[in-house]
CSV table of C-alpha atoms in Angstrom, one decimal:
chain,number,residue,atom,x,y,z
A,1,UNK,CA,-0.7,-25.2,-4.8
A,2,UNK,CA,1.8,-27.4,-6.7
A,3,UNK,CA,0.8,-30.9,-7.4
A,4,UNK,CA,4.1,-32.1,-9.0
A,5,UNK,CA,7.7,-30.8,-9.9
A,6,UNK,CA,11.2,-32.5,-10.8
A,7,UNK,CA,13.7,-31.9,-8.0
A,8,UNK,CA,16.9,-30.2,-9.2
A,9,UNK,CA,19.9,-28.9,-7.1
A,10,UNK,CA,19.8,-25.3,-6.3
A,11,UNK,CA,23.3,-25.0,-8.0
A,12,UNK,CA,21.7,-25.9,-11.3
A,13,UNK,CA,21.9,-22.8,-14.0
A,14,UNK,CA,18.6,-22.1,-15.6
A,15,UNK,CA,19.1,-21.7,-19.4
A,16,UNK,CA,15.3,-21.0,-20.3
A,17,UNK,CA,11.9,-20.8,-18.9
A,18,UNK,CA,8.7,-21.3,-20.3
A,19,UNK,CA,5.3,-20.4,-18.6
A,20,UNK,CA,2.0,-22.2,-19.7
A,21,UNK,CA,-1.7,-21.1,-19.1
A,22,UNK,CA,-0.9,-17.5,-18.2
A,23,UNK,CA,-3.4,-15.0,-19.0
A,24,UNK,CA,-3.2,-12.0,-16.5
A,25,UNK,CA,0.7,-11.8,-15.6
A,26,UNK,CA,3.1,-11.7,-18.1
A,27,UNK,CA,6.0,-14.1,-18.5
A,28,UNK,CA,8.3,-11.5,-17.2
A,29,UNK,CA,6.2,-10.8,-14.0
A,30,UNK,CA,5.9,-14.4,-13.3
A,31,UNK,CA,9.8,-15.2,-13.8
A,32,UNK,CA,10.3,-12.3,-11.6
A,33,UNK,CA,8.1,-13.4,-8.8
A,34,UNK,CA,9.4,-16.9,-8.9
A,35,UNK,CA,12.8,-15.3,-8.3
A,36,UNK,CA,14.4,-17.1,-11.6
A,37,UNK,CA,17.3,-15.2,-13.4
A,38,UNK,CA,18.5,-16.7,-16.9
A,39,UNK,CA,21.9,-18.0,-16.9
A,40,UNK,CA,21.8,-17.9,-13.0
A,41,UNK,CA,21.2,-20.4,-10.5
A,42,UNK,CA,17.8,-21.3,-8.9
A,43,UNK,CA,16.7,-19.4,-5.9
A,44,UNK,CA,17.2,-20.5,-2.6
A,45,UNK,CA,14.3,-22.9,-1.2
A,46,UNK,CA,13.0,-23.6,-4.7
A,47,UNK,CA,10.7,-24.5,-5.7
A,48,UNK,CA,8.4,-24.0,-2.7
A,49,UNK,CA,9.3,-20.4,-1.7
A,50,UNK,CA,9.2,-19.6,-5.2
A,51,UNK,CA,6.1,-20.8,-6.0
A,52,UNK,CA,4.4,-19.3,-2.9
A,53,UNK,CA,5.9,-15.8,-3.9
A,54,UNK,CA,4.3,-16.2,-7.1
A,55,UNK,CA,0.9,-16.9,-5.6
A,56,UNK,CA,1.2,-14.1,-3.3
A,57,UNK,CA,1.3,-11.9,-6.5
A,58,UNK,CA,-1.8,-13.5,-8.1
A,59,UNK,CA,-3.5,-13.0,-4.5
A,60,UNK,CA,-2.5,-9.5,-4.5
A,61,UNK,CA,-4.3,-8.7,-7.9
A,62,UNK,CA,-7.5,-10.8,-6.7
A,63,UNK,CA,-6.4,-13.9,-8.1
A,64,UNK,CA,-7.1,-16.2,-5.0
A,65,UNK,CA,-7.9,-19.5,-6.7
A,66,UNK,CA,-4.5,-19.2,-8.8
A,67,UNK,CA,-2.4,-22.6,-8.4
A,68,UNK,CA,0.7,-24.1,-10.0
A,69,UNK,CA,-0.1,-27.5,-11.4
A,70,UNK,CA,3.4,-28.7,-12.2
A,71,UNK,CA,6.9,-27.8,-12.9
A,72,UNK,CA,9.2,-29.8,-15.2
A,73,UNK,CA,13.0,-29.4,-15.8
A,74,UNK,CA,14.8,-30.8,-18.9
A,75,UNK,CA,18.8,-30.9,-18.9
A,76,UNK,CA,20.3,-29.6,-22.0
A,77,UNK,CA,23.5,-30.8,-23.4
A,78,UNK,CA,25.6,-28.0,-21.6
A,79,UNK,CA,24.3,-29.4,-18.2
A,80,UNK,CA,22.0,-26.5,-17.9
A,81,UNK,CA,18.2,-26.6,-17.2
A,82,UNK,CA,15.0,-25.5,-19.2
A,83,UNK,CA,12.0,-25.1,-16.8
A,84,UNK,CA,8.3,-25.4,-17.9
A,85,UNK,CA,5.6,-24.2,-15.3
A,86,UNK,CA,2.1,-24.8,-15.7
A,87,UNK,CA,-0.6,-22.7,-14.0
A,88,UNK,CA,-4.2,-22.1,-13.6
A,89,UNK,CA,-5.0,-18.6,-12.8
A,90,UNK,CA,-8.7,-19.1,-12.0
A,91,UNK,CA,-11.0,-16.2,-12.0
A,92,UNK,CA,-10.4,-12.7,-10.4
A,93,UNK,CA,-12.2,-12.4,-7.3
A,94,UNK,CA,-15.1,-9.9,-7.2
A,95,UNK,CA,-15.8,-7.3,-4.5
A,96,UNK,CA,-18.9,-8.3,-2.2
A,97,UNK,CA,-19.9,-6.5,1.0
A,98,UNK,CA,-17.5,-4.5,3.1
A,99,UNK,CA,-18.4,-3.2,6.2
A,100,UNK,CA,-16.7,-0.2,7.7
A,101,UNK,CA,-17.3,0.3,11.6
A,102,UNK,CA,-16.2,3.6,13.2
A,103,UNK,CA,-15.9,2.8,17.0
A,104,UNK,CA,-18.4,0.2,16.7
A,105,UNK,CA,-20.8,2.0,14.5
A,106,UNK,CA,-21.2,1.4,10.7
A,107,UNK,CA,-20.2,4.4,8.5
A,108,UNK,CA,-21.9,4.6,5.0
A,109,UNK,CA,-19.4,8.0,4.3
A,110,UNK,CA,-16.4,6.1,4.8
A,111,UNK,CA,-17.7,3.2,2.9
A,112,UNK,CA,-17.9,5.4,-0.2
A,113,UNK,CA,-14.5,7.0,0.4
A,114,UNK,CA,-13.2,3.5,0.3
A,115,UNK,CA,-14.4,3.4,-3.3
A,116,UNK,CA,-14.6,-0.5,-3.7
A,117,UNK,CA,-18.0,-0.9,-5.5
A,118,UNK,CA,-19.6,-4.3,-5.3
A,119,UNK,CA,-18.6,-6.4,-8.2
A,120,UNK,CA,-15.4,-4.8,-9.0
A,121,UNK,CA,-12.1,-6.7,-8.8
A,122,UNK,CA,-10.9,-7.2,-5.0
A,123,UNK,CA,-7.4,-6.0,-5.4
A,124,UNK,CA,-5.3,-5.7,-2.4
A,125,UNK,CA,-3.6,-2.7,-3.7
A,126,UNK,CA,-6.9,-0.8,-3.9
A,127,UNK,CA,-7.9,-1.8,-0.8
A,128,UNK,CA,-5.0,-0.2,0.9
A,129,UNK,CA,-5.4,2.8,-1.3
A,130,UNK,CA,-9.0,3.1,0.1
A,131,UNK,CA,-7.7,2.6,3.6
A,132,UNK,CA,-5.2,5.8,3.1
A,133,UNK,CA,-7.7,7.9,1.9
A,134,UNK,CA,-10.2,7.2,4.9
A,135,UNK,CA,-7.1,8.1,7.3
A,136,UNK,CA,-6.8,11.1,5.1
A,137,UNK,CA,-10.3,12.2,5.5
A,138,UNK,CA,-10.2,11.7,9.1
A,139,UNK,CA,-6.9,13.6,9.7
A,140,UNK,CA,-8.4,16.6,7.9
A,141,UNK,CA,-11.6,16.5,10.2
A,142,UNK,CA,-9.4,16.8,13.4
A,143,UNK,CA,-8.6,13.1,13.7
A,144,UNK,CA,-4.9,12.7,12.6
A,145,UNK,CA,-4.4,9.9,15.1
A,146,UNK,CA,-7.1,7.8,13.7
A,147,UNK,CA,-6.2,4.0,12.5
A,148,UNK,CA,-7.9,1.7,10.3
A,149,UNK,CA,-7.3,-2.0,10.2
A,150,UNK,CA,-8.9,-5.1,8.3
A,151,UNK,CA,-10.8,-7.3,10.6
A,152,UNK,CA,-11.4,-10.0,8.4
A,153,UNK,CA,-11.8,-11.0,4.8
A,154,UNK,CA,-13.8,-14.1,3.7
A,155,UNK,CA,-15.9,-15.6,0.8
A,156,UNK,CA,-19.6,-14.0,0.4
A,157,UNK,CA,-22.0,-16.5,1.6
A,158,UNK,CA,-23.7,-16.9,-1.6
A,159,UNK,CA,-20.3,-17.0,-3.6
A,160,UNK,CA,-20.7,-13.5,-5.1
A,161,UNK,CA,-17.5,-12.2,-4.0
A,162,UNK,CA,-15.1,-11.5,-1.3
A,163,UNK,CA,-16.7,-9.7,1.7
A,164,UNK,CA,-14.6,-7.8,4.4
A,165,UNK,CA,-14.8,-6.1,7.6
A,166,UNK,CA,-12.9,-2.9,8.3
A,167,UNK,CA,-12.5,-1.4,11.9
A,168,UNK,CA,-11.6,2.3,12.2
A,169,UNK,CA,-10.7,4.0,15.7
A,170,UNK,CA,-11.4,7.6,15.1
A,171,UNK,CA,-9.3,8.7,18.1
A,172,UNK,CA,-9.8,12.0,20.1
A,173,UNK,CA,-10.5,15.3,17.9
A,174,UNK,CA,-7.1,17.3,18.0
A,175,UNK,CA,-7.1,21.2,18.7
A,176,UNK,CA,-4.0,23.1,18.0
A,177,UNK,CA,-2.9,23.9,21.8
A,178,UNK,CA,0.3,26.2,20.8
A,179,UNK,CA,2.5,27.1,17.9
A,180,UNK,CA,6.3,26.8,18.1
A,181,UNK,CA,8.9,27.8,15.6
A,182,UNK,CA,12.6,26.9,15.6
A,183,UNK,CA,15.6,27.7,13.1
A,184,UNK,CA,15.1,31.0,12.3
A,185,UNK,CA,16.8,34.3,13.9
A,186,UNK,CA,16.1,37.0,11.6
A,187,UNK,CA,12.6,37.0,11.2
A,188,UNK,CA,10.5,37.7,14.2
A,189,UNK,CA,8.3,34.7,15.4
A,190,UNK,CA,5.1,36.6,15.4
A,191,UNK,CA,5.5,37.5,11.6
A,192,UNK,CA,6.1,33.7,10.9
A,193,UNK,CA,2.9,32.8,12.9
A,194,UNK,CA,0.8,35.4,11.4
A,195,UNK,CA,1.7,34.0,7.8
A,196,UNK,CA,0.7,30.5,8.8
A,197,UNK,CA,-2.7,31.7,9.4
A,198,UNK,CA,-3.1,29.1,12.3
A,199,UNK,CA,-4.3,29.9,15.7
A,200,UNK,CA,-4.4,28.2,18.9
A,201,UNK,CA,-7.7,26.3,19.7
A,202,UNK,CA,-8.3,25.6,15.8
A,203,UNK,CA,-9.3,22.0,15.2
A,204,UNK,CA,-6.4,20.3,13.6
A,205,UNK,CA,-6.9,19.9,9.8
A,206,UNK,CA,-4.3,18.6,7.4
A,207,UNK,CA,-5.1,21.2,4.7
A,208,UNK,CA,-4.6,24.0,7.1
A,209,UNK,CA,-1.4,22.5,8.2
A,210,UNK,CA,-0.2,22.2,4.6
A,211,UNK,CA,-1.6,25.6,3.6
A,212,UNK,CA,0.6,27.0,6.6
A,213,UNK,CA,3.9,25.4,5.0
A,214,UNK,CA,2.9,26.8,1.5
A,215,UNK,CA,2.3,30.3,2.7
A,216,UNK,CA,5.9,30.2,4.4
A,217,UNK,CA,7.7,29.0,1.2
A,218,UNK,CA,5.8,31.4,-0.8
A,219,UNK,CA,7.3,34.3,1.2
A,220,UNK,CA,10.8,33.7,-0.1
A,221,UNK,CA,12.3,34.7,3.3
A,222,UNK,CA,13.6,31.3,4.2
A,223,UNK,CA,16.3,28.9,2.8
A,224,UNK,CA,14.1,25.8,4.4
A,225,UNK,CA,11.0,25.4,5.2
A,226,UNK,CA,10.3,21.8,6.7
A,227,UNK,CA,6.8,20.1,7.1
A,228,UNK,CA,5.2,21.1,10.6
A,229,UNK,CA,5.5,18.4,13.6
A,230,UNK,CA,2.5,17.8,15.6
A,231,UNK,CA,3.4,17.0,19.1
A,232,UNK,CA,1.3,14.9,21.5
A,233,UNK,CA,0.3,17.8,23.8
A,234,UNK,CA,-1.2,19.5,20.8
A,235,UNK,CA,1.3,22.0,19.7
A,236,UNK,CA,2.5,22.3,16.1
A,237,UNK,CA,6.3,22.8,15.5
A,238,UNK,CA,7.3,25.0,12.6
A,239,UNK,CA,10.9,24.9,11.6
A,240,UNK,CA,12.3,27.6,9.2
A,241,UNK,CA,15.9,28.6,8.3
A,242,UNK,CA,17.3,31.9,7.3
A,243,UNK,CA,17.7,32.6,3.9
A,244,UNK,CA,21.1,32.4,2.4
C-alpha cells in the first residue's frame, strides 16, 4: 500500500524513473508493471492503478507483503519529471498445506501431481500449471469433463506459509459412443477408422485420441488432419481432407 506520493498531472511527460528497494523484480519489470514509458505521459489513473498493477505482479510471484512506500516526482528544467519509487518487497511466501478434494474426498495422488512441496515458493503460475496437470491426468483416465477450482487461499495458522483448498469435480467417466469422419471423399471410412485404433465402448483417454490423430497424419493420405472433437453424446468426430 502506498503511503505518500506527489500528485502530478496525467499529461506530464516522464523523463526518468528510479526504483529504490527492489531485489526480486528488475527495474525494467517494475517500470513495465507501472505502465510507465520514458518520454511518454503518465498512464491513466496514475498512481493508484499503476501501483496496484505492480503489487499484482509481486503477488503473482509469491510476494504478498510487497508494498510501495512512497512516490516522489521532481520537475526538470525542460518541464518533464523524474520519478522516484521506494518500495519494500518483503519475503516470498512459502507453500504450506494444500488440500485437494475430489468430489468431497481428499486425494493424495492429485496432491503429488500438483507438485507444490511444503516450503517451496507459493507462486501463482506454478499453482495454475499444477491445476492443468490435474485436469490432463483426469482426462487421460476417462474424465475429460473434470474441473478444478481454488476454494480458498489463506495464511497457515502457525505462520509457516500459505495454505490452500482446491476442489475437483471429476465428472462422469466418458466412453467412446461412436466414431464419425468428415471432409474426406477418396479414402473409405472403415480404413480411416481402422487406422485410428479407436473403438466404440473404449474409455476416453487423451493419449489414445492424440495417438489416433498421429496415426492418420503418418499415413500421408490426407492434406489436413484436424484434432478430433468430442461430442456430448460420446461420439468422437474426425476431420480429414483429401491429399492435394
